Short mmCIF file of C-alpha atoms in Angstrom, two decimals:
data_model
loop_
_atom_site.label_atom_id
_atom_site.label_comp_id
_atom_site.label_asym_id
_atom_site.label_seq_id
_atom_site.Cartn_x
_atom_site.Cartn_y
_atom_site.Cartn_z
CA UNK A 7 -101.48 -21.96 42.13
CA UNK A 8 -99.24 -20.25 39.44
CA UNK A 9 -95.90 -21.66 41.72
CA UNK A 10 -97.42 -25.17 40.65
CA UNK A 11 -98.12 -24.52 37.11
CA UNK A 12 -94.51 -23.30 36.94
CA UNK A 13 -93.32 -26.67 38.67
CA UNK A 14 -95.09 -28.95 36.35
CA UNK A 15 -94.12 -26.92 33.28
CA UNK A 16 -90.41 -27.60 34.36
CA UNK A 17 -91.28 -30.93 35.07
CA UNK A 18 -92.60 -31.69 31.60
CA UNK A 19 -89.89 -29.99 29.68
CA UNK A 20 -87.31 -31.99 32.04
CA UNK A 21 -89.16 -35.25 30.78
CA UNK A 22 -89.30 -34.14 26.80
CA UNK A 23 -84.92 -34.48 26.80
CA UNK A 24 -84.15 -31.14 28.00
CA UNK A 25 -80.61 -31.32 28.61
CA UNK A 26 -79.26 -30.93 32.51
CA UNK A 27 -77.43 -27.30 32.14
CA UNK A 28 -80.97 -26.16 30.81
CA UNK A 29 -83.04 -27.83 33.82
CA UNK A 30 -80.48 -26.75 36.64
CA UNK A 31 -80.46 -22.92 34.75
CA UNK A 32 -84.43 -22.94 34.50
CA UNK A 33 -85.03 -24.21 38.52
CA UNK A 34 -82.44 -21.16 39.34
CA UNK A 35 -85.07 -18.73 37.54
CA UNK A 36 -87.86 -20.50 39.16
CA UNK A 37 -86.92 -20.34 42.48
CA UNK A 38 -85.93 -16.07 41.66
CA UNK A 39 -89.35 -15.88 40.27
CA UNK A 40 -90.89 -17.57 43.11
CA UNK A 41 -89.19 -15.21 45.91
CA UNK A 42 -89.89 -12.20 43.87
CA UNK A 43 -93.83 -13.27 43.74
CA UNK A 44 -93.51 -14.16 47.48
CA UNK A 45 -92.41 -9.86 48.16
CA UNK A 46 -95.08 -8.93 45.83
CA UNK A 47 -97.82 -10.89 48.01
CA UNK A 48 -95.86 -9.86 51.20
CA UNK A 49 -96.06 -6.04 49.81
CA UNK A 50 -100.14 -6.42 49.09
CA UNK A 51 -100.39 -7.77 52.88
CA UNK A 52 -98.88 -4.61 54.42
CA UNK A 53 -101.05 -2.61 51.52
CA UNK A 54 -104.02 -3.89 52.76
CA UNK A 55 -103.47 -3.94 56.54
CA UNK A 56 -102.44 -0.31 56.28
CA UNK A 57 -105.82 0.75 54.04
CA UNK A 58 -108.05 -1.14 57.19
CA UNK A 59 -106.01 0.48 59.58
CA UNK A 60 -106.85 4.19 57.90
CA UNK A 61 -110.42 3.24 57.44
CA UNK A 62 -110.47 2.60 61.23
CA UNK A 63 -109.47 6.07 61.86
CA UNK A 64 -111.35 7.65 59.09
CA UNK A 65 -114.88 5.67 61.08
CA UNK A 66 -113.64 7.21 64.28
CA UNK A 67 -113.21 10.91 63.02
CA UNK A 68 -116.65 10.38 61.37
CA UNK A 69 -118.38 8.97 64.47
CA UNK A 70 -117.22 12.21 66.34
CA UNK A 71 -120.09 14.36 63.91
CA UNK A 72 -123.73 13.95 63.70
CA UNK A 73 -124.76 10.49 64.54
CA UNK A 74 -128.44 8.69 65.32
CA UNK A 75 -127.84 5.86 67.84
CA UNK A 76 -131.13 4.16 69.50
CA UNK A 77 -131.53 4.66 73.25
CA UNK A 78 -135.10 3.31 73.04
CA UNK A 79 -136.13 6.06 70.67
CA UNK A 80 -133.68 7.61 68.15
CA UNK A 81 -131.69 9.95 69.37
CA UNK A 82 -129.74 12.67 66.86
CA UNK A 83 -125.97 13.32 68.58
CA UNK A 84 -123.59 15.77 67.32
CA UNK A 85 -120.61 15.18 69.95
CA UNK A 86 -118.40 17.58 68.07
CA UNK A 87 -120.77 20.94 68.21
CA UNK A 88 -122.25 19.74 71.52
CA UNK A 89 -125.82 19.38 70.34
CA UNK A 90 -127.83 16.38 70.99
CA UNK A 91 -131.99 15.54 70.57
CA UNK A 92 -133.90 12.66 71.98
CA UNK A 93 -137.85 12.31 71.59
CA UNK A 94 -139.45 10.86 74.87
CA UNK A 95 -142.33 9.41 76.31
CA UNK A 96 -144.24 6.59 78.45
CA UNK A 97 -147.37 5.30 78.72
CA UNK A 98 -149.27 3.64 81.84
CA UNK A 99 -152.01 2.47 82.07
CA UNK A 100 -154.03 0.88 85.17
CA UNK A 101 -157.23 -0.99 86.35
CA UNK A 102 -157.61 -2.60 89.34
CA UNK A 103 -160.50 -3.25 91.97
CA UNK A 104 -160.94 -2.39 95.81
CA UNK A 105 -163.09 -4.20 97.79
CA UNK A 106 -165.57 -1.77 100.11
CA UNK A 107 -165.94 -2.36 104.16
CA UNK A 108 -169.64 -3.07 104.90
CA UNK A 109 -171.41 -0.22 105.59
CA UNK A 110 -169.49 1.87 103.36
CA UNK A 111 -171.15 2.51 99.86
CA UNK A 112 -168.81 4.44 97.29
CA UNK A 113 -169.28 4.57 93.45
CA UNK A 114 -165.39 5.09 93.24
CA UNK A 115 -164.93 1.51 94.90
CA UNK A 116 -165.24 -1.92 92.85
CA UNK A 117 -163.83 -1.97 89.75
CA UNK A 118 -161.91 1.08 88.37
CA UNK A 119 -159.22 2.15 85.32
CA UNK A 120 -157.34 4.91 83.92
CA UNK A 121 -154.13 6.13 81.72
CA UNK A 122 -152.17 6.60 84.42
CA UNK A 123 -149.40 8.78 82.66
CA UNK A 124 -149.09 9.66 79.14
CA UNK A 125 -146.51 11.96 78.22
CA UNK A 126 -144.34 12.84 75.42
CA UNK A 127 -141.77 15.39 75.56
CA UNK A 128 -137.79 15.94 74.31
CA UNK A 129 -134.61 15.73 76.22
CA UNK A 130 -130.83 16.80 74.78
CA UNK A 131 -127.89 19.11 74.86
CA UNK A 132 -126.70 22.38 74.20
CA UNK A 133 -123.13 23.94 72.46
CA UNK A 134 -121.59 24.74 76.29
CA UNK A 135 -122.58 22.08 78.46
CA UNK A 136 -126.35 23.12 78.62
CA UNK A 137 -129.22 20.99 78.43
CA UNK A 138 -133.11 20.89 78.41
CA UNK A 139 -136.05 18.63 79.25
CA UNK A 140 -139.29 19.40 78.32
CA UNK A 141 -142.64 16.89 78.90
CA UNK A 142 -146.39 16.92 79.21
CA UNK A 143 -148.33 14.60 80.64
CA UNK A 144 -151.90 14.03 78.59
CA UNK A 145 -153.32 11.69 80.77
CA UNK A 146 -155.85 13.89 82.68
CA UNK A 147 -157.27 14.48 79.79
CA UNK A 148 -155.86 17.87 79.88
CA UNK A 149 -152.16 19.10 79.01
CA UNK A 150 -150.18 19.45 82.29
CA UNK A 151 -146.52 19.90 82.76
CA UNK A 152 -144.08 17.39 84.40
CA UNK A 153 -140.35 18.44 83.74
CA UNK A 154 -139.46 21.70 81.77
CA UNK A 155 -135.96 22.68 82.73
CA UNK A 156 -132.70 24.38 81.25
CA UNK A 157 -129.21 22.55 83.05
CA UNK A 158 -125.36 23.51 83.19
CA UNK A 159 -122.97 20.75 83.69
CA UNK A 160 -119.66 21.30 84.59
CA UNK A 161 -117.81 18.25 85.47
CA UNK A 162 -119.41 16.88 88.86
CA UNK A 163 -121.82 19.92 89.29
CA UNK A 164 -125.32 20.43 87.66
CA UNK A 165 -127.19 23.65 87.71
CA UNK A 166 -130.92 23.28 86.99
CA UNK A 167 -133.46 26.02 86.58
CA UNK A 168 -137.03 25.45 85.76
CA UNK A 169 -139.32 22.63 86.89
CA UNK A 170 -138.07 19.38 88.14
CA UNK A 171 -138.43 17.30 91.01
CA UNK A 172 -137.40 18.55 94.37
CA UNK A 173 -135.29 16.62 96.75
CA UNK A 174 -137.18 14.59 98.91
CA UNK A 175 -137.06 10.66 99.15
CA UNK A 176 -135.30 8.06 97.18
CA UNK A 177 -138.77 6.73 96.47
CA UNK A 178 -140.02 9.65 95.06
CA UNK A 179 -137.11 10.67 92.81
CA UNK A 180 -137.06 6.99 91.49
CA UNK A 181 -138.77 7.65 88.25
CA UNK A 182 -142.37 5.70 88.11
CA UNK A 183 -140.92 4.13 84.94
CA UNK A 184 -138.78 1.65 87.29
CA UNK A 185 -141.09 2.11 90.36
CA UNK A 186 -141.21 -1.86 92.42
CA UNK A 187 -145.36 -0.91 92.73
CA UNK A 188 -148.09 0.42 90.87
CA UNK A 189 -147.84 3.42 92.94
CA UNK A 190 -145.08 4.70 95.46
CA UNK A 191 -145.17 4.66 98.76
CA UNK A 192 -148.10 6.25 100.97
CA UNK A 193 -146.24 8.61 102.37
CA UNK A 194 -144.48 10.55 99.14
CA UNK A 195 -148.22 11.15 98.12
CA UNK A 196 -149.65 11.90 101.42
CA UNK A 197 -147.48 14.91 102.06
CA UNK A 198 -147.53 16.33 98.43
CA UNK A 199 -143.99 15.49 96.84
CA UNK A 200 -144.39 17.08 93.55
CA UNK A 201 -141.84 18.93 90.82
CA UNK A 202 -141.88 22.35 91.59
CA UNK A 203 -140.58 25.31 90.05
CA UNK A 204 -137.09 26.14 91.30
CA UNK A 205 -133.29 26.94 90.98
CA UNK A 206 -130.70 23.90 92.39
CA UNK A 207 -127.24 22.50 92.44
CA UNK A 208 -126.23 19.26 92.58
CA UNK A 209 -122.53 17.83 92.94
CA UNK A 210 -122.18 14.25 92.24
CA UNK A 211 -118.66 12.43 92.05
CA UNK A 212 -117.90 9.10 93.21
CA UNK A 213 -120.15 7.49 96.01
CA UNK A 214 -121.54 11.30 97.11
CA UNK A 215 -124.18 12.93 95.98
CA UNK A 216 -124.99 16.65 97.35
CA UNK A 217 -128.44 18.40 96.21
CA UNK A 218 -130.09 21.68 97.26
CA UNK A 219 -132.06 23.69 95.60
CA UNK A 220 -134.88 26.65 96.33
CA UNK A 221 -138.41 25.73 94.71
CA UNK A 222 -141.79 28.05 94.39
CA UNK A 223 -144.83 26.30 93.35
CA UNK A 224 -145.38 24.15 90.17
CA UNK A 225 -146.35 25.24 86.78
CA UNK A 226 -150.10 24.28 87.11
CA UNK A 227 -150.48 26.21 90.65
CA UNK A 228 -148.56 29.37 89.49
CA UNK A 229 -150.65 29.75 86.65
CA UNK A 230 -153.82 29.31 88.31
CA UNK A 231 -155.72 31.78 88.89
CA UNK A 232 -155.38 34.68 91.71
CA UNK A 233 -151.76 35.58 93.43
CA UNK A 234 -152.22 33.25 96.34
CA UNK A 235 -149.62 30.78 95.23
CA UNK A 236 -146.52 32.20 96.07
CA UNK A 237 -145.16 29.43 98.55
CA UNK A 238 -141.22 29.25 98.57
CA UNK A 239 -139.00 26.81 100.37
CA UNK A 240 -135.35 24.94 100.15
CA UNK A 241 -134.84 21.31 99.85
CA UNK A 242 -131.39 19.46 100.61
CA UNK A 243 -130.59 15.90 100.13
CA UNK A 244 -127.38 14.15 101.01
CA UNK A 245 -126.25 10.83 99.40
CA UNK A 246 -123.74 8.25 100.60
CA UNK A 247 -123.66 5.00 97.92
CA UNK A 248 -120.72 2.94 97.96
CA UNK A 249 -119.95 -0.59 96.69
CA UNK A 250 -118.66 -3.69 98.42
CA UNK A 251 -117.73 -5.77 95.59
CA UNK A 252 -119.95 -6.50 92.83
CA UNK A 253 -123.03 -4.90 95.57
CA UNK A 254 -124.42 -1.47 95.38
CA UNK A 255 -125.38 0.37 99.20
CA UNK A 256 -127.52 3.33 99.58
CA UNK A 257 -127.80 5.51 102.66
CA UNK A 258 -129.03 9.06 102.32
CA UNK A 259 -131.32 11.75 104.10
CA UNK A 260 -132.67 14.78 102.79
CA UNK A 261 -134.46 17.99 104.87
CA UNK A 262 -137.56 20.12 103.76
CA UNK A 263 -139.16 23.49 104.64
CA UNK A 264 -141.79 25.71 103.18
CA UNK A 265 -143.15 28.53 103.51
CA UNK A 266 -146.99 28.62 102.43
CA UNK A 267 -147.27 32.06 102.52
CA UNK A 268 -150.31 33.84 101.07
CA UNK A 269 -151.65 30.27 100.79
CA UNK A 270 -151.43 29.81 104.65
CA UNK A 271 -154.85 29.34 105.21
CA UNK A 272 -154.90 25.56 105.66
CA UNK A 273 -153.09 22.31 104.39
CA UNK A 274 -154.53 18.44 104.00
CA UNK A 275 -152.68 15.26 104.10
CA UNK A 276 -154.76 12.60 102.61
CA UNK A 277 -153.78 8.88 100.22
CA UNK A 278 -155.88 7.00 97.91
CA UNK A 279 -155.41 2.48 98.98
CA UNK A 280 -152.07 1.99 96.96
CA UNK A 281 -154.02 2.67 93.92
CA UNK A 282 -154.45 5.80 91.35
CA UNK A 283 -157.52 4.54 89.67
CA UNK A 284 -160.07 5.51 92.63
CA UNK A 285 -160.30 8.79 94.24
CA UNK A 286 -161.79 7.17 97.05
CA UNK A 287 -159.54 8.55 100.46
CA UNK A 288 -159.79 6.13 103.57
CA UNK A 289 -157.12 8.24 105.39
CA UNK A 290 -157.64 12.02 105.50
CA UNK A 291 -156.58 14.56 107.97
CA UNK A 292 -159.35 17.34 106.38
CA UNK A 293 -158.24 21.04 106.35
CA UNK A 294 -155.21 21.56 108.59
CA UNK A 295 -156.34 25.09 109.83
CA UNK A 296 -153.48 27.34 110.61
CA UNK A 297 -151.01 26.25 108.65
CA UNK A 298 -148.07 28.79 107.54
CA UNK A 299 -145.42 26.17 107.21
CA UNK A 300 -144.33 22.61 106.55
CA UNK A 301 -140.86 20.90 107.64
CA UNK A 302 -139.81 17.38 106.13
CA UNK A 303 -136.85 15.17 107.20
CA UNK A 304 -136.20 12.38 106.05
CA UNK A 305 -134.34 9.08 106.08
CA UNK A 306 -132.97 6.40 103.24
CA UNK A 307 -131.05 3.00 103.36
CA UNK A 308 -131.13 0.17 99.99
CA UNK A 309 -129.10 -2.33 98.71
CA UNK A 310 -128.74 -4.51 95.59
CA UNK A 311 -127.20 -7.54 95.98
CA UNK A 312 -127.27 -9.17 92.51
CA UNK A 313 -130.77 -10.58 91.87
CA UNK A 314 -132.08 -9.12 95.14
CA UNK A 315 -132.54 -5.83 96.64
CA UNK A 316 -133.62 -3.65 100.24
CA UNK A 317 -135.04 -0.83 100.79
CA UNK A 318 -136.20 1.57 103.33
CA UNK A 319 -137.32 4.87 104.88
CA UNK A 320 -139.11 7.33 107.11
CA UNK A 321 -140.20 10.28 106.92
CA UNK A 322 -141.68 12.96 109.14
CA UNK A 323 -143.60 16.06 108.07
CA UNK A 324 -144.40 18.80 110.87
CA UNK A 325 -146.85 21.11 110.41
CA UNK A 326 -146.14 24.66 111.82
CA UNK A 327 -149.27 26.61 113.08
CA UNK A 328 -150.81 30.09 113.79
CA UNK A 329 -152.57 29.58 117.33
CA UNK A 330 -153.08 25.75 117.48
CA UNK A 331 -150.35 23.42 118.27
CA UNK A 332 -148.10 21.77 115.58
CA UNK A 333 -149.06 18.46 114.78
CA UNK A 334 -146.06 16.16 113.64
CA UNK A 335 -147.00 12.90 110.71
CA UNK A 336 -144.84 9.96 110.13
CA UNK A 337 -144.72 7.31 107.05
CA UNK A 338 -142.31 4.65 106.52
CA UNK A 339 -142.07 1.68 104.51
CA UNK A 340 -139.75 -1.70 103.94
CA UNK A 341 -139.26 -3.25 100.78
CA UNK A 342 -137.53 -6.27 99.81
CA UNK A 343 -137.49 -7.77 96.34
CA UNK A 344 -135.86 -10.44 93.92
CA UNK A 345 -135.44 -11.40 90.03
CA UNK A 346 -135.76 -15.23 89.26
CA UNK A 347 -134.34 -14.65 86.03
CA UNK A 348 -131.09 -12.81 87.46
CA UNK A 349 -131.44 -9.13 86.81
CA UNK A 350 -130.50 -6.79 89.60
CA UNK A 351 -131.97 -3.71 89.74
CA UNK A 352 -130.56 -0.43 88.27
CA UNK A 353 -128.86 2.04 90.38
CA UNK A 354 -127.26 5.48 89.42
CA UNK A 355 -127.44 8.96 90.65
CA UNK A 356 -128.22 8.20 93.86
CA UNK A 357 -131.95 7.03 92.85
CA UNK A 358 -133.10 3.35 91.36
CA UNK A 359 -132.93 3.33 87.56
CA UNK A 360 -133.69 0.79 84.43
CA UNK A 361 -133.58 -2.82 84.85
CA UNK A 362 -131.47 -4.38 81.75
CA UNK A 363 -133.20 -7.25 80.60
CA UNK A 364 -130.25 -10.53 80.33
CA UNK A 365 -132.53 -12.34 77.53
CA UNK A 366 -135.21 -10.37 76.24
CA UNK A 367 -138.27 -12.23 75.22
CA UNK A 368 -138.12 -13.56 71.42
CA UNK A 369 -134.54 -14.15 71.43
CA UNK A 370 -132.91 -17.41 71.85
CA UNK A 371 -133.56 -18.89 75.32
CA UNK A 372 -135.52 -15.53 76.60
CA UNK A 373 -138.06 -14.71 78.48
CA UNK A 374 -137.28 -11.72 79.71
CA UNK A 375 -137.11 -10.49 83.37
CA UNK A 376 -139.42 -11.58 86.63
CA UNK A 377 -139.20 -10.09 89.54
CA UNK A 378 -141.28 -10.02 92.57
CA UNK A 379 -141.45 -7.68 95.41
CA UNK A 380 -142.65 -7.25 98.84
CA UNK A 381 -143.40 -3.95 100.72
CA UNK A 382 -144.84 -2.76 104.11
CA UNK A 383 -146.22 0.68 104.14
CA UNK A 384 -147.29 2.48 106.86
CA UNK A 385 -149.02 6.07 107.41
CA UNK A 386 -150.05 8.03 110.53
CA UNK A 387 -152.18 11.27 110.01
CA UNK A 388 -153.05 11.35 113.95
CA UNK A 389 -151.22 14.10 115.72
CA UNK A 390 -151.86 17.37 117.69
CA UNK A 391 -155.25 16.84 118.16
CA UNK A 392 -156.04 15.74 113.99
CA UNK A 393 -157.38 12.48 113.61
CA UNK A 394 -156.79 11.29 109.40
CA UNK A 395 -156.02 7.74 110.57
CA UNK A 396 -153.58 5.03 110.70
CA UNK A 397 -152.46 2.93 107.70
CA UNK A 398 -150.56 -0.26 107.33
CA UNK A 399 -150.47 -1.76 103.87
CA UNK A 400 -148.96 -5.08 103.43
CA UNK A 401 -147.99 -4.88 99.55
CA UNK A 402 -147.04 -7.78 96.71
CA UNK A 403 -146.27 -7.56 92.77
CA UNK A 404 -144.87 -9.47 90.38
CA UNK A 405 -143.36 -7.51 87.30
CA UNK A 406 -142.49 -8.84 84.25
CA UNK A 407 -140.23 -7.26 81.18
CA UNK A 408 -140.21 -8.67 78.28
CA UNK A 409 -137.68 -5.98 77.12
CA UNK A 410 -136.16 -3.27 78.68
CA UNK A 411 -139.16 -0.62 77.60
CA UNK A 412 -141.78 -2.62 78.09
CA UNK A 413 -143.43 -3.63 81.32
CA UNK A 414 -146.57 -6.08 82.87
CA UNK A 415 -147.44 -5.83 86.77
CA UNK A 416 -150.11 -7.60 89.27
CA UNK A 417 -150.49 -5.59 92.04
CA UNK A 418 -152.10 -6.48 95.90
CA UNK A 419 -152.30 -4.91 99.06
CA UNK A 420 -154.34 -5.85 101.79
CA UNK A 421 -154.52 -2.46 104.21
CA UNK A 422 -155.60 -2.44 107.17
CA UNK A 423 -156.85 1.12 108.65
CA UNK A 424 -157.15 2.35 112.17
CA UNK A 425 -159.14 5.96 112.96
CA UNK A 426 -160.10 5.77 109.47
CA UNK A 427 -161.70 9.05 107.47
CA UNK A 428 -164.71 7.08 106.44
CA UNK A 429 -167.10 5.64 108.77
CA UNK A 430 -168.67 2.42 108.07
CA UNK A 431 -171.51 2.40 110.13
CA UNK A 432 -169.64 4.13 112.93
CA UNK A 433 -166.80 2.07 112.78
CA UNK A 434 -163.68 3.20 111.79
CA UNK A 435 -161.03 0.49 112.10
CA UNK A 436 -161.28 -2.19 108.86
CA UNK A 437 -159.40 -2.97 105.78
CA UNK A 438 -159.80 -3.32 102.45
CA UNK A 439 -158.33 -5.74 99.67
CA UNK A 440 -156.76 -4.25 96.39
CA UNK A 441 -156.03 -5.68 93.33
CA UNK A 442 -154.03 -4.31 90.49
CA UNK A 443 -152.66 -4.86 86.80
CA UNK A 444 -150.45 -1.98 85.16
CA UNK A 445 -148.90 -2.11 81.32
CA UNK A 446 -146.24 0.27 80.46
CA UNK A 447 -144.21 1.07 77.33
CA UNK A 448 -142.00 3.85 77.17
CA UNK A 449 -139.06 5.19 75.24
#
């Protein structure tokens, strides 16, 4: 603007009689004044592409001290000292309905609900690499511990002391957060997978995971009353996952063995019909007399191929007895399932983890993610002389997320039972019809 308010200004004195010397002698001082205004805005470029460029650095240096970034709740980071603080917590809750086999009358069958899980606990890190995890679960209506744990990482190994999960089926370890069904499969229940007061290692690098670890009892049990629970046993878990292209494979196996110890008096293998909300058992072994041990081994296989995933195992738990014979149970299950909307489901650590919504619901074009799943699960309690009867479940859902913490499934499994625990009017091979709806939030 000021170059052509200098032009004009020669232009008018040029048309006012200005003689020619002047003109040529004022375009010269022009065309000076011009360059030197052309440095000056060259110089005030460099000025201010050199002040963005600090500020960039300045942000980075700042973004390496205390920080709160949102990882569905807000979580407090100080990368530099090494300390780091994350409220958690989820809540499920469940009702659902199982039909009863004539001749069987039960007030926990028909219509049934509960809060599934509520918990609320804290998760972060410590100045050298240590971390904690503490959570209760409220949903019994009375406090209970789930994880409470101090860690060490160093690079690709993990040191964990306190209560966690022990290392027994990818099913299992999958957190019931991203769970395919209401409830996992028959078998993790059945044989009592639970977190357990221990000391393990894991080493995880690459496609290989390696876990062991030697666990007591849980938290609940060891402060119960009395000195009789004082089990101890070791758990080992071996994980193989590599990738063929954009597609994520799973093969693993993992071994278990306890000791009972002062509790060796008797042990009972026993699963509700796919469903927490009834207490009602149609498959029950009773009280396994004899029992001074229990060994597990165990099989895995999955894949995710983009929208759709596989997954399997078995798993066999022996009983080891004091004058009877040993009596050996298997469960298994097949599961297959796919997301119309595209999602694939989350992977890491050798376990399934959070589906990422694409388009969450209320933005632009989304309606979040819908998946739908099948499953076969099967259970045999008859060995060695112990009749708790034969299960095969044929399982469907349909989950829907309208954003990654939230979560809306229909549940149904039609199970038929062989041997069965109850009698309905002296028979003992029926099935029954379930139908469930869960709603989750957590963060």
């Amino acid at each position: 603007m000021r170059n052509r308010t200098i032009l004009l200004a020669a232009t008018a004195l040029g048309a006012v009689g200005v003689p020619a010397a002047a003109r040529a002698q004022s375009a010269e001082d022009q065309a000076a004044r011009i360059q030197a205004l052309e440095a000056q805005i060259q110089q005030l470029q460099q000025a201010v592409s050199d002040l963005k460029a600090e500020q960039a650095k300045q942000a980075a240096v700042e973004s390496d001290g205390p920080s709160v970034t949102w990882k569905g709740a807000p979580q407090f980071l100080d990368k530099e000292a090494g300390w780091s603080f994350k409220p958690r917590g989820r809540l499920m809750y469940d009702f659902a309905t199982v039909s009863s086999p004539d001749g069987i009358s039960n007030p926990g069958l028909g219509f049934s609900n509960e809060i599934r899980r509520a918990r609320l606990g804290v998760e972060g890190t410590i100045p050298g690499d240590f971390g904690y995890k503490f959570e209760l679960d409220f949903a019994a209506g009375e406090v209970e511990f789930t994880d409470a744990y101090l860690s060490y990482a160093s690079g690709p190994v993990e040191f964990i002391v306190g209560q966690h999960n022990n290392f027994q089926s990818l099913d299992e370890l999958t957190s019931s957060l991203h769970s395919s069904f209401i409830e996992r499969a028959a078998f993790t229940d059945a044989f009592g997978f639970e977190r357990r007061v221990g000391v393990s290692a894991q080493y995880a690098k690459g496609p290989l995971v390696v876990q062991g670890g030697i666990f007591t009892d849980s938290i609940t049990d060891l402060n119960a009353a009395g000195d009789d629970n004082n089990s101890y046993g070791f758990d080992t878990r071996l994980v193989f996952s590599p990738t063929m292209g954009s597609n994520q494979l799973h093969f693993g196996g993992s071994y278990h063995w306890r000791d009972l110890n002062d509790a060796a008096t008797s042990v009972r293998y026993r699963q509700r019909p796919a469903v927490h909300t009834t207490d009602v058992r149609f498959i029950d072994t009773g009280n396994i007399l004899g029992a001074e041990k229990e060994t597990g081994y165990g099989l895995e296989a999955a894949g995710i191929f983009g929208p759709f995933h596989v997954a399997s195992e078995a798993y066999w738990q022996r009983v080891g007895r004091s004058g009877f014979s040993d009596p050996t149970f298997f469960g298994a299950y097949v599961e297959a399932g796919y997301f119309f909307t595209g999602e694939s489901r989350g992977y890491k650590g050798g376990k399934f983890d959070r589906v990422k919504v694409k388009k969450p619901f209320g933005t632009e074009g989304g309606y979040g993610a819908l998946g739908v799943n099948l499953r076969w699960d099967h259970l045999d309690l008859n060995d060695a002389g112990i009749i708790g009867g034969t299960q095969n479940a044929y399982q469907a859902s349909l989950n829907w997320k309208p954003v990654d913490y939230l979560m809306l499934g229909l549940n149904y499994a039609h199970i038929l039972y062989d041997d069965a625990a109850l009698s309905a009017d002296g028979d003992r091979d029926y099935s029954i019809d379930m139908a469930g709806v869960r709603a989750q939030v957590d963060f």
